Coordinates of C-alpha atoms and ligand atoms in Angstrom, one line a residue:
X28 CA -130.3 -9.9 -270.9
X29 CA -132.6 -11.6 -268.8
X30 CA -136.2 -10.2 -268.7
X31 CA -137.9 -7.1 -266.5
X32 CA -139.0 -9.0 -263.3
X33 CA -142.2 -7.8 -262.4
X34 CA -142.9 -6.9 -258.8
X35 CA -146.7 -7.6 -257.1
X36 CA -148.6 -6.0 -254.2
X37 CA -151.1 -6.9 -253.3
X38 CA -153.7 -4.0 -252.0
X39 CA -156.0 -4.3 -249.5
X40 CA -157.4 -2.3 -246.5
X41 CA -158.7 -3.4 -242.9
X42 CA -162.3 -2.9 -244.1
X43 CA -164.9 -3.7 -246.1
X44 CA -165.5 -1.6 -249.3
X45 CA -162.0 -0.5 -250.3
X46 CA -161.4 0.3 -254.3
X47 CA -164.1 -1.4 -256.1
X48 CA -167.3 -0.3 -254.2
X49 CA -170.4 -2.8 -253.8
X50 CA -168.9 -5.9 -254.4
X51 CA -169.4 -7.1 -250.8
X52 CA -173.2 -7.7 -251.8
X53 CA -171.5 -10.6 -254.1
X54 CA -172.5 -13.8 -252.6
X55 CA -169.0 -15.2 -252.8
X56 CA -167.5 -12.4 -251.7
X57 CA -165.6 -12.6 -247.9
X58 CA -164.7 -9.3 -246.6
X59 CA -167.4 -8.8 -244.3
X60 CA -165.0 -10.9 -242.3
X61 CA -162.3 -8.1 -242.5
X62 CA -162.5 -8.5 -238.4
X63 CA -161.2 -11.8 -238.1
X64 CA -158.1 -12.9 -237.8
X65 CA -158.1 -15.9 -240.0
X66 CA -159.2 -13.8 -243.1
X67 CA -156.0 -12.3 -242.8
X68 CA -153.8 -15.3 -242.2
X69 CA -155.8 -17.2 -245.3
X70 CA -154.9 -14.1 -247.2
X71 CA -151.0 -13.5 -246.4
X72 CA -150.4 -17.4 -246.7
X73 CA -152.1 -17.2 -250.3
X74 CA -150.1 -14.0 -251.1
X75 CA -146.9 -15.8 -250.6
X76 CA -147.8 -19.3 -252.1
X77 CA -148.5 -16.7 -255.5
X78 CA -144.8 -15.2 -254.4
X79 CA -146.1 -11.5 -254.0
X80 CA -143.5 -9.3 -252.9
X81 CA -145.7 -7.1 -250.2
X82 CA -149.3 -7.0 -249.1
X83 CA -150.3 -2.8 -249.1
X84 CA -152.3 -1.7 -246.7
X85 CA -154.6 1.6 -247.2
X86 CA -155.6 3.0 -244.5
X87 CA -157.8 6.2 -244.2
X88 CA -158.8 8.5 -241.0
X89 CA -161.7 10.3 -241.2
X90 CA -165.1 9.1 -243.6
X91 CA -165.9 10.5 -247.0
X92 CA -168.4 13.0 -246.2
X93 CA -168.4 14.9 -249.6
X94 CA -170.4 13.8 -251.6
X95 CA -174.5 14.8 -250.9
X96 CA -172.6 16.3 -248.2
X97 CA -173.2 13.5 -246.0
X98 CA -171.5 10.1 -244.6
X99 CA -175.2 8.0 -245.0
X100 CA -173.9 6.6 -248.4
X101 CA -170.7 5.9 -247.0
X102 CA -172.5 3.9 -244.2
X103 CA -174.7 1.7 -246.4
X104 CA -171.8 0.9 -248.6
X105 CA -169.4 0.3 -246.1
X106 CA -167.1 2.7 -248.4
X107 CA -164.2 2.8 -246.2
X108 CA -165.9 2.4 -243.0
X109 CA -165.5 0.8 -241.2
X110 CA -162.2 0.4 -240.6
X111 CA -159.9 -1.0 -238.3
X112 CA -156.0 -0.5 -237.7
X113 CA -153.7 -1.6 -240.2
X114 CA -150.8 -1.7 -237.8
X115 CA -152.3 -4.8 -236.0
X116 CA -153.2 -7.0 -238.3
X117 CA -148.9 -7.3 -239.5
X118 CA -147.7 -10.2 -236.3
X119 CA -150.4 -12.3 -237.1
X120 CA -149.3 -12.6 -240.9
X121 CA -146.0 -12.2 -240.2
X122 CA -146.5 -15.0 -238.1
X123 CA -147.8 -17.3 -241.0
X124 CA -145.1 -16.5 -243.5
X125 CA -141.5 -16.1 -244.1
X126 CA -140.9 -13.8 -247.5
X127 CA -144.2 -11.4 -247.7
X128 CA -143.3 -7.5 -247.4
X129 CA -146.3 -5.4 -245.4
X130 CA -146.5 -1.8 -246.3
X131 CA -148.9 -0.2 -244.5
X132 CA -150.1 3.3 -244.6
X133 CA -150.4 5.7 -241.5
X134 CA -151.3 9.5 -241.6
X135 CA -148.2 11.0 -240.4
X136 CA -150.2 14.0 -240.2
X137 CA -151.7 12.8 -236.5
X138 CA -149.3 10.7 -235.3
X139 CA -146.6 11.6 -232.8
X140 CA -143.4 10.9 -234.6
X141 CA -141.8 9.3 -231.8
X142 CA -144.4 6.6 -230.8
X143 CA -144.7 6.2 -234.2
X144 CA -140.6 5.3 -234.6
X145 CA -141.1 2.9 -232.0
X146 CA -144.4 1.2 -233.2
X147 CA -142.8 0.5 -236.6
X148 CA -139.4 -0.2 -235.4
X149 CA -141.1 -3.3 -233.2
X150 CA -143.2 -4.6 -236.4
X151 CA -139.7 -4.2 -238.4
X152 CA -138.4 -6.7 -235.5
X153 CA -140.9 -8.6 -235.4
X154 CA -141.2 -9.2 -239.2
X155 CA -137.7 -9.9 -239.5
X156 CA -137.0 -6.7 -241.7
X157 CA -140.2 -7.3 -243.7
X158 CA -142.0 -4.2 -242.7
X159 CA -143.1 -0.9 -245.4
X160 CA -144.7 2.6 -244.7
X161 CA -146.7 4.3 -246.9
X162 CA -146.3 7.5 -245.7
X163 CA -149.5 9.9 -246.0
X164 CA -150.5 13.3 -245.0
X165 CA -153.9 12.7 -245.5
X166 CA -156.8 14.4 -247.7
X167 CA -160.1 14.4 -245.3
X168 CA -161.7 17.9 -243.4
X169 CA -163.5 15.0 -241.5
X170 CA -160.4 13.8 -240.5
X171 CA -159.3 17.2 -239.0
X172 CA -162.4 17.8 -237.3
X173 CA -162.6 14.6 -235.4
X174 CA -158.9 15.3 -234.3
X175 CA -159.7 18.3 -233.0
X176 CA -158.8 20.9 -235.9
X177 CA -161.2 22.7 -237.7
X178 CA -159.9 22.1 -241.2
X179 CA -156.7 20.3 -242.5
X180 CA -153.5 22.3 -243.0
X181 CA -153.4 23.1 -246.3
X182 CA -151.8 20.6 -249.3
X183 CA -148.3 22.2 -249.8
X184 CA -148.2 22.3 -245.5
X185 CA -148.8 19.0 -245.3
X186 CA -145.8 18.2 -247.0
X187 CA -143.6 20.3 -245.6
X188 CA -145.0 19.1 -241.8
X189 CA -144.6 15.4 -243.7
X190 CA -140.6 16.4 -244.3
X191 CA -139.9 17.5 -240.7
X192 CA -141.4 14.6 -239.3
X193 CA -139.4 12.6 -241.8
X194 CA -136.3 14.2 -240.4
X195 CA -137.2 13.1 -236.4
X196 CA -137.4 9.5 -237.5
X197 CA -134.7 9.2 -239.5
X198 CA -132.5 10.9 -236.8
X199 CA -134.6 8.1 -234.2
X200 CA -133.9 5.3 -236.3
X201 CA -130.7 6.0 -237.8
X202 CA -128.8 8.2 -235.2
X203 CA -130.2 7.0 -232.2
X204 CA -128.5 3.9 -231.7
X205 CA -125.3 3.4 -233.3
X206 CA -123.7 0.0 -234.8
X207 CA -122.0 -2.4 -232.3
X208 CA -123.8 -0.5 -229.5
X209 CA -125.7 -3.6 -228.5
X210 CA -123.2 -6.0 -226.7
X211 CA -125.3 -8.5 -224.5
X212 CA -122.7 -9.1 -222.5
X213 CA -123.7 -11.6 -219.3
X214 CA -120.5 -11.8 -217.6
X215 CA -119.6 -7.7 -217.8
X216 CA -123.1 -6.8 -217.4
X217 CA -123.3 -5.0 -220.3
X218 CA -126.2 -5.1 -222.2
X219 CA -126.1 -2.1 -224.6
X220 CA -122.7 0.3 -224.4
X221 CA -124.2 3.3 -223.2
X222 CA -121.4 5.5 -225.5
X223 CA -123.1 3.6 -228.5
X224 CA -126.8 5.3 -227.3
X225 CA -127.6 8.9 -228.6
X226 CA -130.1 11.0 -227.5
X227 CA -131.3 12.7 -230.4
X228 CA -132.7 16.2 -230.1
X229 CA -135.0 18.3 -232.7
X230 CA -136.4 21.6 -232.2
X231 CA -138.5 22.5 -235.6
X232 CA -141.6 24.5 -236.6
X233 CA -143.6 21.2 -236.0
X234 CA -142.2 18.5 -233.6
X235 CA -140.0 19.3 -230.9
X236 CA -138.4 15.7 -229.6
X237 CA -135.4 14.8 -226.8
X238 CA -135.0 11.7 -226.4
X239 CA -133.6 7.8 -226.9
X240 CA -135.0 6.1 -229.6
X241 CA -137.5 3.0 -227.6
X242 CA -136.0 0.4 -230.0
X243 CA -133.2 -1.3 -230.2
X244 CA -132.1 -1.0 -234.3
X245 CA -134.4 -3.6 -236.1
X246 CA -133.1 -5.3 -239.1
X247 CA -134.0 -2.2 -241.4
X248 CA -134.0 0.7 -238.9
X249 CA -135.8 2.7 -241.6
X250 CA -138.9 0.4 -243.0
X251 CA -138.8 0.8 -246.7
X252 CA -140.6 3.8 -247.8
X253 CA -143.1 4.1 -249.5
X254 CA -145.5 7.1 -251.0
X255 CA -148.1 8.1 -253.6
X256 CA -147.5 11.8 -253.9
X257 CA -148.5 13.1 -257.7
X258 CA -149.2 16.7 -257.3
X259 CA -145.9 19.1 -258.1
X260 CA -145.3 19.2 -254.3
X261 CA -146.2 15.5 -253.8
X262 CA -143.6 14.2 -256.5
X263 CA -140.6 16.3 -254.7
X264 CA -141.3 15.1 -251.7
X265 CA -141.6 11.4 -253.2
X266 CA -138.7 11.8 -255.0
X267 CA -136.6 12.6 -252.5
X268 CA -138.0 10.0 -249.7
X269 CA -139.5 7.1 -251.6
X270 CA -138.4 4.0 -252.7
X271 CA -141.6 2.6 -253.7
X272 CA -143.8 4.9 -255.2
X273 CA -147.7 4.1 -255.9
X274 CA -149.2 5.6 -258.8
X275 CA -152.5 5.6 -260.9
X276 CA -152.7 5.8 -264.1
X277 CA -155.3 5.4 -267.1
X278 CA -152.9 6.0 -269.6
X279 CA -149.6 4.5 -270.7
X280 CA -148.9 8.1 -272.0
X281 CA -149.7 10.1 -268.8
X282 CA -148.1 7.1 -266.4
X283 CA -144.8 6.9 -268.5
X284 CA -144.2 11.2 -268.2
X285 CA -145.3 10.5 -264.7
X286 CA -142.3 7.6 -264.3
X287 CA -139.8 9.8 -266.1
X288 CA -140.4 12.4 -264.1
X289 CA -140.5 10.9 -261.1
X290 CA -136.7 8.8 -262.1
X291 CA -135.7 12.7 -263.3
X292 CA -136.4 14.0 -259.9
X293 CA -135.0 11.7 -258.0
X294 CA -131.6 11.7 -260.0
X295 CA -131.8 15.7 -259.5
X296 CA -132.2 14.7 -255.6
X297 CA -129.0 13.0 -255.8
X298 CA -130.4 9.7 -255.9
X299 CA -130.6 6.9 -258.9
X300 CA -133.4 6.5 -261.6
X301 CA -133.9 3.0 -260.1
X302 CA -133.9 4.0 -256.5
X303 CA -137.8 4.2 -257.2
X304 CA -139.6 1.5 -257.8
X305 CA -142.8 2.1 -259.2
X306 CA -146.3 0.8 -258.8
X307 CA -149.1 1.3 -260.9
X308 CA -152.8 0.2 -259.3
X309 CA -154.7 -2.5 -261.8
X310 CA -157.8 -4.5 -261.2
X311 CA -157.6 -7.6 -263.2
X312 CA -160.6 -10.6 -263.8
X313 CA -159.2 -13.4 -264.9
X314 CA -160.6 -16.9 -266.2
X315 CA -159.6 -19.7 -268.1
X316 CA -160.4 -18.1 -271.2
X317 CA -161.3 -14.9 -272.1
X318 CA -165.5 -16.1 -272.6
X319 CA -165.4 -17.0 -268.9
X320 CA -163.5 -13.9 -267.8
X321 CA -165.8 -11.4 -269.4
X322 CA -168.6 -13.5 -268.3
X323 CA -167.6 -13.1 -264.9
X324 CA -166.9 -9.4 -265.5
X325 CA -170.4 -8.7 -266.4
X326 CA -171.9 -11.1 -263.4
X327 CA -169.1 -8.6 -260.8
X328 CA -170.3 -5.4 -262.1
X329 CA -174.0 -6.5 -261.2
X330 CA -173.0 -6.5 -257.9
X331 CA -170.7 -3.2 -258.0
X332 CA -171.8 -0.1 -257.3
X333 CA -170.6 2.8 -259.6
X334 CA -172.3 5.7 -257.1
X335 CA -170.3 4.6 -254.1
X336 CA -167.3 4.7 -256.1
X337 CA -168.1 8.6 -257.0
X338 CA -168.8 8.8 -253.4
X339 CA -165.3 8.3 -252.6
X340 CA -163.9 9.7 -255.6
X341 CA -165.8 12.9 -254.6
X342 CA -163.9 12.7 -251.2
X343 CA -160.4 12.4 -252.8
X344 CA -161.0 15.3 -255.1
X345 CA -162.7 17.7 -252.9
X346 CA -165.8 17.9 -255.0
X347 CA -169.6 17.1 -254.4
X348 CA -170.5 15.5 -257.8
X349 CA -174.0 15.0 -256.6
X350 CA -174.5 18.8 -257.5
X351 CA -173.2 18.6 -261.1
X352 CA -176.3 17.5 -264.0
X353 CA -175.2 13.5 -265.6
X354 CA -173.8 15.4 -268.5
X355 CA -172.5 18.7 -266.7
X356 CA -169.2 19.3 -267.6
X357 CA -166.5 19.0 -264.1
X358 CA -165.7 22.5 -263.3
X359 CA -162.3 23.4 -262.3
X360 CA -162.1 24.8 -258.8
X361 CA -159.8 24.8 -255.9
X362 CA -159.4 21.4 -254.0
X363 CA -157.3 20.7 -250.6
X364 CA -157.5 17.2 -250.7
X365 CA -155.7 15.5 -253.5
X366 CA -154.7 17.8 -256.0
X367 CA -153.6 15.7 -258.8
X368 CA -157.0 14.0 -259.1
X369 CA -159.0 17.5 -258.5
X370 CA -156.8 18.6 -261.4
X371 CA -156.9 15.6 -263.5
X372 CA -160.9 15.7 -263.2
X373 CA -161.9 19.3 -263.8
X374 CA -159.2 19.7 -266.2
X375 CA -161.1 21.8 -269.4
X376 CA -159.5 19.4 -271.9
X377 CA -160.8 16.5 -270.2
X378 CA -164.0 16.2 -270.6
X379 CA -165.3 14.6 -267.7
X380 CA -169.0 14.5 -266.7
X381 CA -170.5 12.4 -263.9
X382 CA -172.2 9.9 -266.9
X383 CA -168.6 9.3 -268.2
X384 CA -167.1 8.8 -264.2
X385 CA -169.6 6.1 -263.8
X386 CA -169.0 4.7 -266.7
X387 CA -165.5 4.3 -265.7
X388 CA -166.8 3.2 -262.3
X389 CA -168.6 0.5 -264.2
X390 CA -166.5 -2.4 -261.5
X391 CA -167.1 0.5 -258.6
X392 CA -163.0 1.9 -258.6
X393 CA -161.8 3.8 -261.2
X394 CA -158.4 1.7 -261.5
X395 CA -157.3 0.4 -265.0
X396 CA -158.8 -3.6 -265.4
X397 CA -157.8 -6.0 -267.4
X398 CA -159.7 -9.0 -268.2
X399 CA -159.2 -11.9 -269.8
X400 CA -157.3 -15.0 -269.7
X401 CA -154.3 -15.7 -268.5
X402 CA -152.1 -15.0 -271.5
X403 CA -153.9 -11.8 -272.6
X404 CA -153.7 -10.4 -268.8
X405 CA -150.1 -11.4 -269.1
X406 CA -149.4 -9.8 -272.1
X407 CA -150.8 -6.9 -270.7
X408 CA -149.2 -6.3 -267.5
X409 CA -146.5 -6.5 -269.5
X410 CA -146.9 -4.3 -272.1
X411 CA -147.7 -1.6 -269.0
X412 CA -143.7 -2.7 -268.0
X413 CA -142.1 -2.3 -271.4
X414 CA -144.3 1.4 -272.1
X415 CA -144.2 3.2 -269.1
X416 CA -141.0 1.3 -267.2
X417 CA -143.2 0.7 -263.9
X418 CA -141.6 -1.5 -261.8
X419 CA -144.9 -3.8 -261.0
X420 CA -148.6 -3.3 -259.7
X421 CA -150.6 -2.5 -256.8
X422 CA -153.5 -5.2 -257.3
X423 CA -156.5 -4.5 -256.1
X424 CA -159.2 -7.1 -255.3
X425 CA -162.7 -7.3 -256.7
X426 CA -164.3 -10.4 -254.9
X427 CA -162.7 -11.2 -252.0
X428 CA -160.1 -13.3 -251.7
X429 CA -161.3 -14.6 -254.9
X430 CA -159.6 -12.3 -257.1
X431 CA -156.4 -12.6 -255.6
X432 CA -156.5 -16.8 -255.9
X433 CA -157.6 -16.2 -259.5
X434 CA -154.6 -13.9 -260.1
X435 CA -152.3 -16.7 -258.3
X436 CA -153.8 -19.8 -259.7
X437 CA -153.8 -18.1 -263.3
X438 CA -151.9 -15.2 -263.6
X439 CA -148.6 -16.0 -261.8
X440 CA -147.5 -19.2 -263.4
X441 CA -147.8 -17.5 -266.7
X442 CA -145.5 -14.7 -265.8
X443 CA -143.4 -17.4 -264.5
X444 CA -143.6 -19.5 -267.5
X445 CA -142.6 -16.4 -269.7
X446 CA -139.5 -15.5 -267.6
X447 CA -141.3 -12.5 -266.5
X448 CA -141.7 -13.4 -262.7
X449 CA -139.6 -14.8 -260.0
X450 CA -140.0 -18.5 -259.4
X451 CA -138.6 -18.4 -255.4
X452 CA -138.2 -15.5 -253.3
X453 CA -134.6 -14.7 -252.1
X454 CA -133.5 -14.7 -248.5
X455 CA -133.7 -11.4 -247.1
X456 CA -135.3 -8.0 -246.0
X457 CA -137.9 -6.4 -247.6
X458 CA -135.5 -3.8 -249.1
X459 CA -133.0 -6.6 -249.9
X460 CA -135.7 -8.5 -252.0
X461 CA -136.8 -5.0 -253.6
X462 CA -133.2 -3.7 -254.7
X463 CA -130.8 -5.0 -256.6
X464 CA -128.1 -3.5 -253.9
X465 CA -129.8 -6.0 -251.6
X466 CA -128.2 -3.8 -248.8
X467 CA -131.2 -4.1 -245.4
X468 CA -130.5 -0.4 -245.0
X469 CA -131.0 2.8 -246.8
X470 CA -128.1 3.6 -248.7
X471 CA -125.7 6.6 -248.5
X472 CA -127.3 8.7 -250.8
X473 CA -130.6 8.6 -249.2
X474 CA -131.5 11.4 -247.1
X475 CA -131.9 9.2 -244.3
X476 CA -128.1 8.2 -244.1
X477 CA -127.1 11.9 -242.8
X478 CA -127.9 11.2 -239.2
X479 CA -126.2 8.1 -238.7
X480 CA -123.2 8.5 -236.4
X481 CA -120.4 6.3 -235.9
Ligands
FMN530 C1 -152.2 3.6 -255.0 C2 -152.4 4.7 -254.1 C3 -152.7 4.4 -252.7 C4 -153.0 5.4 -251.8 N1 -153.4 5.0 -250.6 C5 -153.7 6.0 -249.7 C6 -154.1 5.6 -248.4 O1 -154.2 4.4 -248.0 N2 -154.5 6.6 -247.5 C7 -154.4 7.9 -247.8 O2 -154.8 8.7 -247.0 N3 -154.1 8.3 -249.1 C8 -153.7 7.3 -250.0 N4 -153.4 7.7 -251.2 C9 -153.3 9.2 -251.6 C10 -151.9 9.7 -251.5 O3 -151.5 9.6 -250.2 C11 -151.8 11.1 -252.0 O4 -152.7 11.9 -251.2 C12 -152.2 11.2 -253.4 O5 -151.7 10.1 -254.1 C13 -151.7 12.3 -254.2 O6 -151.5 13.4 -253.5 P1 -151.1 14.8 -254.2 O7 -151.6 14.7 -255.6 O8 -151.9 15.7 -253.4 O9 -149.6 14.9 -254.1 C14 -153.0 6.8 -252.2 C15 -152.7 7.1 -253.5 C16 -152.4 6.1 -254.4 C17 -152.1 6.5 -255.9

């Protein structure tokens, strides 16, 4: 049988600081120029030459205000904020390449779910079927109170707003228009058969829509889903929507129960193990030999800054760790914002203090690295494969773009050369390239199949 082919993103976010906090202040570091247009062409162009199936984009509304209870830390570190629109920077790539997938995130939580259908049903057009959504709810009170809430609904609610907005797009981009309704007909003057065009109507607790879906259906009508959710709640709602799941993981232990699970519930939902594929997030440094990697690990970390990581760590869970003593144990208490990290940190077993979180922070992001050469990053990327059956990694980069040309001068032909990567992409869809079915739509035993019509 031919080898587990590993599957790339690349992660990224229309900012400065995203995962691994004070490298900007690197001197070779680029993403100060996060607002130009070319920094993002550069990047997609390299991402393809290095045959990455999708670039992820974060995205994040609101500013992490937790920790000191303030944003002024946030401001000098450029944690997150800035940050621009994900959504815009897609054409330009698109433009500039032929296979890359884009998933970006939006907070379905303040979006109106049918501007929304329409905004990602043009990029899906416009990409050629190339286009992801990483559907968040979003964690931040600062969030909530700049769009005119005082506090965010609360975790479980989120998710269950999350699944009735779920339900008006599907219904707008799989009901709305059926096959065969567009004819383009010059000599009957028929452009679209009017019997083929539904409007679709919802009345729920949250979203109350009647109307034509804007756009006409785009090579994937649904983009291909994606989701992060890790709390009880979280992992339904992934289960049942997903197809690309994000996780993180320090563990092979903890991320293969996580993966069974996951593959569990969404057989239970009706679906198949490998209807999810599953990302793990990994920073990797890389050099020609391992000397030269860890060198340049130690010269990164000089520049990093392990307190603006706990700044936005603090945000995710909920909890001010500036108030804690260095070798304080974590208290558990409640959290509303992400509840599998609030848990995971203030769990009594644990052990974790704010020493050993910047310890962990030592690069400024608390996702697993590897460094080393080529082989020894190789063999472990794959070893995460073989013991926790992930499907690929979410790769964050340290210095930008540098990291990510490291990873594709280095790291890529040495998956290739083990039969471990692809050598070419296939023709196709985003969700053709990602699924063996290599169907462009959602299939039948996806929730999203129920309101087709025809
Ligand atoms: C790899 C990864 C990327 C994520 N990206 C974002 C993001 O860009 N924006 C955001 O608001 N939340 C993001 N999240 C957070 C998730 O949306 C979600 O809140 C979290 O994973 C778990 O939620 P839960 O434990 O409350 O279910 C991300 C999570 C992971 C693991």
């Amino acid at each position: 049988m031919s080898k587990k082919q590993i599957r790339l993103n690349a992660f990224n976010m229309n900012c400065v600081g995203h995962i691994n906090h004070g490298l900007w202040t690197h001197p070779r570091d680029r993403s100060t120029d996060y607002t130009s247009i070319e920094y993002w062409t550069e990047q997609a162009r390299l991402l393809e030459r290095g045959k990455f199936d999708g670039l992820f984009l974060a995205d994040i509304v609101g500013v992490y205000d937790v920790y000191q209870d303030s944003a002024d830390l946030t401001a000098r570190e450029a944690i997150q904020l800035p940050v621009n629109d994900p959504l815009l920077l897609v054409s330009a790539m698109a433009a500039v390449t032929r296979h890359l997938g884009f998933g970006v995130t939006v907070n379905l939580t303040y979006e109106a779910p049918y501007l929304f259908a329409r905004r990602m049903s043009t990029l899906d057009h416009l990409t050629r079927g190339r286009i992801g959504w990483n559907i968040v709810t979003g964690y931040l009170d600062s969030a909530a109170r700049a769009m005119g809430l005082s506090e965010q609904p609360e975790h479980d609610a989120r998710y269950e707003r999350a699944e009735e907005f779920m339900q008006v797009l599907y219904k707008l981009w799989e009901g709305s228009w059926e096959d065969g309704a567009l004819l383009r007909d010059r000599q009957r003057r028929i452009f679209a058969d009017p019997a083929k065009v539904h409007r679709i109507k919802h009345r729920g607790e949250h979203y109350e829509v009647d109307g034509y879906h804007l756009s006409e259906p785009s090579p994937q009508r649904t983009p291909v889903l994606y989701q992060a959710g890790a709390s009880d709640r979280g992992q339904q709602f992934a289960a049942a929507h997903a197809e690309c799941v994000f996780i993180s993981s320090q563990k092979p232990e903890a991320a293969r129960k996580l993966v069974h699970d996951l593959r569990d519930q969404a057989q239970l939902a009706g679906r198949q193990r490998n209807d999810l594929k599953i990302f793990m997030g990994v920073s990797v440094i890389v050099a020609p030999t391992a000397a030269e990697a860890r060198e340049k690990y130690v010269e990164y970390c000089r520049y990093a800054n392990p307190e603006a990581g706990l700044a936005h760590f603090a945000a995710g869970t909920g909890f001010d760790f500036s108030r804690y003593g260095i070798d304080e144990a974590i208290r558990p208490a409640a959290s509303n914002a992400i509840q599998s990290s609030a848990k995971a940190v203030s769990a009594a077993d644990a052990g974790w203090t704010v020493r050993k979180l910047l310890d962990q922070l030592a690069l400024g992001g608390r996702y697993v690295t590897i460094v080393g050469s080529p082989q020894q990053v190789a063999d472990q990327l794959e070893a995460w494969v073989r013991d926790t059956d992930i499907d690929g990694f979410n790769l964050t980069r340290t210095v930008a773009p540098e990291s990510f040309e490291d990873f594709v001068n280095l790291v890529i032909p040495e998956l290739q050369a083990r039969g471990s990567y692809k050598l070419d992409y296939e023709d196709g869809t985003l969700r053709e390239k990602l699924f063996e079915a290599r169907q462009p739509l959602l299939p039948a035993r996806h929730p999203a199949a129920r309101y087709r019509r025809g």
